Amino acid sequence: MLLNIVKAKAQNCNDVPFQTSFTLSDDLISNKGYKFLSDISVKGNMSYQNEKLIVNATANFKIFAICDNCGENFEKNVSFNFQESFVENYNSHNEEDYLINQNTIEIDKPVIDNLLLNIPTKMLCKNGCKGLCSICGKNKNFYSCNCESLEDELDKLDNPFNQLKK
């Protein structure tokens, strides 16, 4: 998605608001079992000074995920803030900066880079998800079981794996 920066260049040092949205491929996050349920909405400000454009923005989107604790399917709204700089002169370019292409910038790449840095590595359906019982496999969020007392009895048996608990 290209953003026009002519207004930001004309208003040297002043914040110029922008808003855009675009679709990303599920392939980007499918290795984690996630799927995008909405476009990515990006809203922020850009400021131009000394051949450098600074973008401060917030990205929002909705994903489908599977809880890492209990295995339930759920939808989650994800939001993150980011700041990136764009430069016109390739010679003054360092690895953290993106390049300005005449009077436009490509916003997709910085959004994707920040999305990959900010998406949770462990996805939970809710705060305090209790997960699955390690003995009977029931979802502790919906069912109760007496397996904890049964676990104490199993600990008393001669089981070589009991050493792992220590």
PDB file of C-alpha atoms in Angstrom:
ATOM      1  CA  MET A   1       0.000   0.000   0.000  1.00  0.00           C
ATOM      2  CA  LEU A   2       1.526   3.297  -1.122  1.00  0.00           C
ATOM      3  CA  LEU A   3       1.134   6.434   0.996  1.00  0.00           C
ATOM      4  CA  ASN A   4       1.535   9.849  -0.582  1.00  0.00           C
ATOM      5  CA  ILE A   5       3.893  12.033   1.479  1.00  0.00           C
ATOM      6  CA  VAL A   6       3.631  15.300  -0.521  1.00  0.00           C
ATOM      7  CA  LYS A   7       1.579  16.966   2.241  1.00  0.00           C
ATOM      8  CA  ALA A   8       4.088  15.888   4.906  1.00  0.00           C
ATOM      9  CA  LYS A   9       6.957  17.338   2.843  1.00  0.00           C
ATOM     10  CA  ALA A  10       5.057  20.612   2.366  1.00  0.00           C
ATOM     11  CA  GLN A  11       4.334  20.926   6.096  1.00  0.00           C
ATOM     12  CA  ASN A  12       7.945  20.507   7.168  1.00  0.00           C
ATOM     13  CA  CYS A  13       8.131  19.302  10.830  1.00  0.00           C
ATOM     14  CA  ASN A  14       4.348  19.208  11.333  1.00  0.00           C
ATOM     15  CA  ASP A  15       2.461  15.993  11.933  1.00  0.00           C
ATOM     16  CA  VAL A  16       0.270  14.991   9.019  1.00  0.00           C
ATOM     17  CA  PRO A  17      -2.406  12.380   9.852  1.00  0.00           C
ATOM     18  CA  PHE A  18      -3.036   9.364   7.644  1.00  0.00           C
ATOM     19  CA  GLN A  19      -5.242   6.313   7.675  1.00  0.00           C
ATOM     20  CA  THR A  20      -5.213   3.256   5.435  1.00  0.00           C
ATOM     21  CA  SER A  21      -6.114  -0.409   5.424  1.00  0.00           C
ATOM     22  CA  PHE A  22      -4.995  -3.388   3.394  1.00  0.00           C
ATOM     23  CA  THR A  23      -5.236  -7.162   3.260  1.00  0.00           C
ATOM     24  CA  LEU A  24      -2.389  -9.489   4.135  1.00  0.00           C
ATOM     25  CA  SER A  25      -2.056 -13.129   3.189  1.00  0.00           C
ATOM     26  CA  ASP A  26      -2.733 -15.749   5.852  1.00  0.00           C
ATOM     27  CA  ASP A  27       0.584 -17.332   4.807  1.00  0.00           C
ATOM     28  CA  LEU A  28       2.294 -14.664   6.896  1.00  0.00           C
ATOM     29  CA  ILE A  29       0.983 -16.127  10.173  1.00  0.00           C
ATOM     30  CA  SER A  30      -0.302 -19.567   9.179  1.00  0.00           C
ATOM     31  CA  ASN A  31       2.750 -21.321  10.634  1.00  0.00           C
ATOM     32  CA  LYS A  32       1.370 -20.380  14.067  1.00  0.00           C
ATOM     33  CA  GLY A  33      -2.125 -21.600  13.146  1.00  0.00           C
ATOM     34  CA  TYR A  34      -3.550 -18.071  12.886  1.00  0.00           C
ATOM     35  CA  LYS A  35      -5.729 -16.580  10.159  1.00  0.00           C
ATOM     36  CA  PHE A  36      -6.588 -12.946   9.476  1.00  0.00           C
ATOM     37  CA  LEU A  37     -10.289 -12.220   9.928  1.00  0.00           C
ATOM     38  CA  SER A  38     -10.050  -8.568   8.920  1.00  0.00           C
ATOM     39  CA  ASP A  39      -7.962  -6.150   6.930  1.00  0.00           C
ATOM     40  CA  ILE A  40      -5.118  -4.454   8.770  1.00  0.00           C
ATOM     41  CA  SER A  41      -6.092  -0.891   9.633  1.00  0.00           C
ATOM     42  CA  VAL A  42      -3.211   1.555  10.096  1.00  0.00           C
ATOM     43  CA  LYS A  43      -3.721   5.031  11.526  1.00  0.00           C
ATOM     44  CA  GLY A  44      -1.088   7.544  12.511  1.00  0.00           C
ATOM     45  CA  ASN A  45       0.947  10.648  11.773  1.00  0.00           C
ATOM     46  CA  MET A  46       3.924  11.361   9.580  1.00  0.00           C
ATOM     47  CA  SER A  47       6.430  14.155   9.964  1.00  0.00           C
ATOM     48  CA  TYR A  48       9.094  15.163   7.433  1.00  0.00           C
ATOM     49  CA  GLN A  49      12.361  16.929   8.280  1.00  0.00           C
ATOM     50  CA  ASN A  50      15.868  16.952   6.795  1.00  0.00           C
ATOM     51  CA  GLU A  51      15.091  14.369   4.084  1.00  0.00           C
ATOM     52  CA  LYS A  52      13.718  11.971   6.708  1.00  0.00           C
ATOM     53  CA  LEU A  53      10.102  10.955   7.260  1.00  0.00           C
ATOM     54  CA  ILE A  54       9.063   9.648  10.691  1.00  0.00           C
ATOM     55  CA  VAL A  55       5.887   7.563  10.855  1.00  0.00           C
ATOM     56  CA  ASN A  56       4.143   6.967  14.198  1.00  0.00           C
ATOM     57  CA  ALA A  57       1.169   4.665  13.834  1.00  0.00           C
ATOM     58  CA  THR A  58      -1.120   2.061  15.330  1.00  0.00           C
ATOM     59  CA  ALA A  59      -2.138  -1.104  13.480  1.00  0.00           C
ATOM     60  CA  ASN A  60      -5.311  -3.063  14.302  1.00  0.00           C
ATOM     61  CA  PHE A  61      -6.641  -6.355  13.000  1.00  0.00           C
ATOM     62  CA  LYS A  62      -8.627  -9.422  14.026  1.00  0.00           C
ATOM     63  CA  ILE A  63      -7.315 -12.979  13.876  1.00  0.00           C
ATOM     64  CA  PHE A  64      -8.562 -16.510  14.333  1.00  0.00           C
ATOM     65  CA  ALA A  65      -6.369 -18.599  16.650  1.00  0.00           C
ATOM     66  CA  ILE A  66      -6.285 -21.800  18.651  1.00  0.00           C
ATOM     67  CA  CYS A  67      -5.579 -21.440  22.368  1.00  0.00           C
ATOM     68  CA  ASP A  68      -2.157 -22.760  23.315  1.00  0.00           C
ATOM     69  CA  ASN A  69      -3.451 -23.930  26.719  1.00  0.00           C
ATOM     70  CA  CYS A  70      -6.837 -25.509  26.030  1.00  0.00           C
ATOM     71  CA  GLY A  71      -7.032 -25.958  22.246  1.00  0.00           C
ATOM     72  CA  GLU A  72     -10.262 -23.967  21.840  1.00  0.00           C
ATOM     73  CA  ASN A  73     -10.816 -21.853  18.721  1.00  0.00           C
ATOM     74  CA  PHE A  74     -11.262 -18.125  19.323  1.00  0.00           C
ATOM     75  CA  GLU A  75     -11.077 -14.697  17.701  1.00  0.00           C
ATOM     76  CA  LYS A  76      -8.798 -11.961  19.005  1.00  0.00           C
ATOM     77  CA  ASN A  77      -8.355  -8.272  18.251  1.00  0.00           C
ATOM     78  CA  VAL A  78      -4.663  -7.409  17.995  1.00  0.00           C
ATOM     79  CA  SER A  79      -3.277  -3.886  18.171  1.00  0.00           C
ATOM     80  CA  PHE A  80       0.265  -2.539  18.258  1.00  0.00           C
ATOM     81  CA  ASN A  81       2.029   0.810  17.987  1.00  0.00           C
ATOM     82  CA  PHE A  82       5.142   1.373  15.926  1.00  0.00           C
ATOM     83  CA  GLN A  83       7.507   4.095  14.799  1.00  0.00           C
ATOM     84  CA  GLU A  84       9.588   3.844  11.627  1.00  0.00           C
ATOM     85  CA  SER A  85      11.778   6.216   9.652  1.00  0.00           C
ATOM     86  CA  PHE A  86      12.050   6.584   5.884  1.00  0.00           C
ATOM     87  CA  VAL A  87      14.917   8.324   4.071  1.00  0.00           C
ATOM     88  CA  GLU A  88      15.235   9.757   0.567  1.00  0.00           C
ATOM     89  CA  ASN A  89      18.959   9.417   0.129  1.00  0.00           C
ATOM     90  CA  TYR A  90      20.124   5.842  -0.189  1.00  0.00           C
ATOM     91  CA  ASN A  91      23.648   6.866   0.912  1.00  0.00           C
ATOM     92  CA  SER A  92      22.344   8.025   4.310  1.00  0.00           C
ATOM     93  CA  HIS A  93      20.300   4.865   4.618  1.00  0.00           C
ATOM     94  CA  ASN A  94      21.003   2.524   7.526  1.00  0.00           C
ATOM     95  CA  GLU A  95      19.497  -0.919   7.993  1.00  0.00           C
ATOM     96  CA  GLU A  96      16.681   0.270  10.269  1.00  0.00           C
ATOM     97  CA  ASP A  97      15.368   2.865   7.790  1.00  0.00           C
ATOM     98  CA  TYR A  98      13.025   2.299   4.875  1.00  0.00           C
ATOM     99  CA  LEU A  99      13.358   4.201   1.613  1.00  0.00           C
ATOM    100  CA  ILE A 100      11.164   6.958   0.187  1.00  0.00           C
ATOM    101  CA  ASN A 101      10.253   6.379  -3.446  1.00  0.00           C
ATOM    102  CA  GLN A 102       9.934   9.951  -4.805  1.00  0.00           C
ATOM    103  CA  ASN A 103       6.757  11.193  -3.077  1.00  0.00           C
ATOM    104  CA  THR A 104       5.445   7.885  -1.736  1.00  0.00           C
ATOM    105  CA  ILE A 105       6.321   5.274   0.840  1.00  0.00           C
ATOM    106  CA  GLU A 106       5.411   1.597   0.894  1.00  0.00           C
ATOM    107  CA  ILE A 107       3.737   1.105   4.306  1.00  0.00           C
ATOM    108  CA  ASP A 108       3.172  -2.682   3.990  1.00  0.00           C
ATOM    109  CA  LYS A 109       6.766  -3.721   4.759  1.00  0.00           C
ATOM    110  CA  PRO A 110       7.136  -1.787   8.050  1.00  0.00           C
ATOM    111  CA  VAL A 111       3.672  -2.933   9.167  1.00  0.00           C
ATOM    112  CA  ILE A 112       4.520  -6.584   8.417  1.00  0.00           C
ATOM    113  CA  ASP A 113       7.897  -6.286  10.162  1.00  0.00           C
ATOM    114  CA  ASN A 114       6.270  -4.831  13.276  1.00  0.00           C
ATOM    115  CA  LEU A 115       3.376  -7.298  13.154  1.00  0.00           C
ATOM    116  CA  LEU A 116       5.816 -10.216  13.258  1.00  0.00           C
ATOM    117  CA  LEU A 117       7.607  -8.624  16.219  1.00  0.00           C
ATOM    118  CA  ASN A 118       4.411  -7.850  18.130  1.00  0.00           C
ATOM    119  CA  ILE A 119       2.151 -10.841  17.566  1.00  0.00           C
ATOM    120  CA  PRO A 120       2.034 -12.934  20.758  1.00  0.00           C
ATOM    121  CA  THR A 121       4.129 -16.094  20.755  1.00  0.00           C
ATOM    122  CA  LYS A 122       1.669 -17.773  23.117  1.00  0.00           C
ATOM    123  CA  MET A 123      -1.974 -17.163  22.263  1.00  0.00           C
ATOM    124  CA  LEU A 124      -4.560 -17.661  24.996  1.00  0.00           C
ATOM    125  CA  CYS A 125      -8.328 -17.652  24.536  1.00  0.00           C
ATOM    126  CA  LYS A 126      -8.674 -15.547  27.700  1.00  0.00           C
ATOM    127  CA  ASN A 127      -6.553 -14.327  30.569  1.00  0.00           C
ATOM    128  CA  GLY A 128      -6.306 -17.066  33.157  1.00  0.00           C
ATOM    129  CA  CYS A 129      -7.087 -19.930  30.780  1.00  0.00           C
ATOM    130  CA  LYS A 130      -6.832 -23.089  32.909  1.00  0.00           C
ATOM    131  CA  GLY A 131      -5.879 -25.371  30.021  1.00  0.00           C
ATOM    132  CA  LEU A 132      -6.390 -29.125  29.865  1.00  0.00           C
ATOM    133  CA  CYS A 133      -6.125 -31.661  32.660  1.00  0.00           C
ATOM    134  CA  SER A 134      -2.859 -33.532  32.178  1.00  0.00           C
ATOM    135  CA  ILE A 135      -4.503 -36.815  33.209  1.00  0.00           C
ATOM    136  CA  CYS A 136      -8.009 -36.957  31.723  1.00  0.00           C
ATOM    137  CA  GLY A 137      -7.653 -34.225  29.072  1.00  0.00           C
ATOM    138  CA  LYS A 138     -10.795 -32.295  30.044  1.00  0.00           C
ATOM    139  CA  ASN A 139     -10.870 -28.561  29.446  1.00  0.00           C
ATOM    140  CA  LYS A 140     -10.564 -27.119  32.957  1.00  0.00           C
ATOM    141  CA  ASN A 141     -12.320 -23.918  31.828  1.00  0.00           C
ATOM    142  CA  PHE A 142     -15.590 -25.853  31.402  1.00  0.00           C
ATOM    143  CA  TYR A 143     -15.267 -29.050  33.452  1.00  0.00           C
ATOM    144  CA  SER A 144     -13.943 -30.002  36.846  1.00  0.00           C
ATOM    145  CA  CYS A 145     -12.351 -33.333  37.603  1.00  0.00           C
ATOM    146  CA  ASN A 146     -10.838 -35.143  40.566  1.00  0.00           C
ATOM    147  CA  CYS A 147      -7.616 -35.951  38.789  1.00  0.00           C
ATOM    148  CA  GLU A 148      -5.451 -33.901  41.149  1.00  0.00           C
ATOM    149  CA  SER A 149      -6.298 -36.250  44.006  1.00  0.00           C
ATOM    150  CA  LEU A 150      -5.754 -39.192  41.656  1.00  0.00           C
ATOM    151  CA  GLU A 151      -2.376 -37.711  40.737  1.00  0.00           C
ATOM    152  CA  ASP A 152      -1.304 -37.903  44.395  1.00  0.00           C
ATOM    153  CA  GLU A 153      -2.117 -41.613  44.369  1.00  0.00           C
ATOM    154  CA  LEU A 154      -0.171 -42.124  41.139  1.00  0.00           C
ATOM    155  CA  ASP A 155       2.843 -40.395  42.688  1.00  0.00           C
ATOM    156  CA  LYS A 156       2.981 -43.077  45.349  1.00  0.00           C
ATOM    157  CA  LEU A 157       3.309 -45.827  42.742  1.00  0.00           C
ATOM    158  CA  ASP A 158       6.735 -46.947  41.591  1.00  0.00           C
ATOM    159  CA  ASN A 159       6.885 -44.871  38.403  1.00  0.00           C
ATOM    160  CA  PRO A 160      10.252 -43.937  36.873  1.00  0.00           C
ATOM    161  CA  PHE A 161       8.767 -40.683  35.561  1.00  0.00           C
ATOM    162  CA  ASN A 162       8.100 -39.432  39.092  1.00  0.00           C
ATOM    163  CA  GLN A 163      11.732 -38.297  39.147  1.00  0.00           C
ATOM    164  CA  LEU A 164      10.923 -35.749  36.452  1.00  0.00           C
ATOM    165  CA  LYS A 165       8.498 -33.935  38.756  1.00  0.00           C
ATOM    166  CA  LYS A 166      11.314 -33.212  41.173  1.00  0.00           C
TER     167      LYS A 166
END
